[in-house]
């Protein structure tokens, strides 16, 4: 599979128009990144186990993602292991190690599928 990231989407005019409404609704402010992955018959990983310094909301726009969240140290016990479909959202606390995998929705599909998520940094 292939993946690409569009970071700091809040700098784009189209996003800048609706982002204040979202943050007003949530009562927070932050930035928005988009990650898109082309997935075939096997799962495709994100950046491997990593941690971010900010809290994040992970929102699946299209496809299926597996999200695993662990503790503050490499090799910590996994505390959340969830499969999210389009329209689903999960909170990932800053400072926690986590990994995301794009999952194929149809392992017998003849063409690759796109999995798209927004990461909203809080």
Coordinates of C-alpha atoms in Angstrom, one line a residue:
X1 CA 0.0 0.0 0.0
X2 CA 0.9 3.7 -0.3
X3 CA 0.2 6.5 2.1
X4 CA 0.5 10.3 2.1
X5 CA -0.1 13.1 4.6
X6 CA -1.4 16.6 4.3
X7 CA -0.3 18.4 7.5
X8 CA -1.6 21.7 8.7
X9 CA -4.7 21.6 6.6
X10 CA -6.0 24.5 8.7
X11 CA -3.9 26.7 6.4
X12 CA -6.2 25.8 3.4
X13 CA -9.0 28.2 2.7
X14 CA -11.6 25.5 2.4
X15 CA -10.7 24.1 5.9
X16 CA -10.3 27.6 7.4
X17 CA -14.0 28.3 6.7
X18 CA -15.4 25.4 8.8
X19 CA -12.7 24.8 11.3
X20 CA -13.7 27.6 13.7
X21 CA -17.2 26.1 13.8
X22 CA -15.8 22.7 14.7
X23 CA -13.6 24.1 17.4
X24 CA -16.4 26.2 18.9
X25 CA -18.6 23.1 19.0
X26 CA -15.8 21.1 20.7
X27 CA -14.7 24.0 23.0
X28 CA -11.1 23.6 21.9
X29 CA -8.7 24.9 19.2
X30 CA -5.9 23.1 17.3
X31 CA -4.8 22.0 13.9
X32 CA -6.0 19.5 11.3
X33 CA -3.9 16.9 9.4
X34 CA -5.2 14.4 6.8
X35 CA -3.8 11.0 6.2
X36 CA -4.7 8.9 3.2
X37 CA -3.6 5.3 2.6
X38 CA -4.1 3.1 -0.4
X39 CA -4.7 -0.4 1.0
X40 CA -4.9 -3.7 -0.9
X41 CA -5.4 -7.1 0.7
X42 CA -3.1 -6.4 3.7
X43 CA -3.2 -3.8 6.4
X44 CA -0.9 -0.8 6.0
X45 CA 0.7 0.9 9.0
X46 CA 1.1 4.5 9.9
X47 CA 4.4 5.8 11.3
X48 CA 4.8 2.8 13.5
X49 CA 4.5 3.1 17.2
X50 CA 5.0 6.8 18.0
X51 CA 3.7 9.5 20.3
X52 CA 2.5 13.0 19.7
X53 CA 2.9 15.9 22.1
X54 CA -0.7 17.0 21.7
X55 CA -4.1 15.3 22.3
X56 CA -5.8 14.3 19.1
X57 CA -9.1 13.3 17.8
X58 CA -8.9 10.7 15.0
X59 CA -11.9 10.8 12.7
X60 CA -12.3 8.3 9.9
X61 CA -13.7 9.9 6.7
X62 CA -13.5 6.8 4.5
X63 CA -12.5 3.1 5.0
X64 CA -11.5 1.3 8.2
X65 CA -8.7 2.0 10.7
X66 CA -7.4 0.0 13.6
X67 CA -6.2 2.2 16.4
X68 CA -4.0 0.9 19.3
X69 CA -3.0 3.2 22.2
X70 CA -0.5 2.2 24.9
X71 CA 1.2 4.0 27.8
X72 CA 3.8 6.7 28.1
X73 CA 6.8 4.4 27.4
X74 CA 7.8 2.2 24.5
X75 CA 6.5 -1.3 25.0
X76 CA 3.8 -0.2 27.4
X77 CA 0.7 -2.3 27.7
X78 CA -2.0 -1.6 25.1
X79 CA -4.9 0.2 26.8
X80 CA -7.1 0.7 23.7
X81 CA -7.5 -1.5 20.6
X82 CA -10.3 -0.4 18.4
X83 CA -11.4 -0.8 14.8
X84 CA -13.0 2.4 13.4
X85 CA -15.2 2.7 10.3
X86 CA -16.1 5.8 8.4
X87 CA -17.9 8.3 10.7
X88 CA -16.2 7.0 13.8
X89 CA -14.0 9.0 16.1
X90 CA -11.5 8.2 18.9
X91 CA -9.5 10.3 21.3
X92 CA -5.7 9.7 21.6
X93 CA -4.1 11.5 24.6
X94 CA -0.9 13.3 24.0
X95 CA 2.2 11.6 25.3
X96 CA 0.8 8.1 24.7
X97 CA 2.4 5.7 22.3
X98 CA -0.1 4.7 19.5
X99 CA -0.2 3.1 16.1
X100 CA -2.8 3.1 13.3
X101 CA -3.3 0.6 10.6
X102 CA -5.5 1.0 7.5
X103 CA -7.5 -2.2 7.0
X104 CA -8.9 -3.5 3.8
X105 CA -12.7 -3.8 3.9
X106 CA -12.8 -6.4 1.2
X107 CA -9.7 -8.7 1.1
X108 CA -10.9 -10.2 -2.2
X109 CA -11.2 -6.8 -3.9
X110 CA -9.4 -6.6 -7.2
X111 CA -8.6 -2.9 -6.8
X112 CA -7.0 -1.1 -3.9
X113 CA -9.2 1.0 -1.5
X114 CA -8.5 4.4 0.0
X115 CA -8.6 4.9 3.8
X116 CA -8.8 8.6 4.8
X117 CA -8.6 10.0 8.3
X118 CA -8.4 13.5 9.9
X119 CA -6.2 14.0 12.9
X120 CA -7.4 17.0 14.9
X121 CA -4.7 18.2 17.2
X122 CA -6.1 19.7 20.4

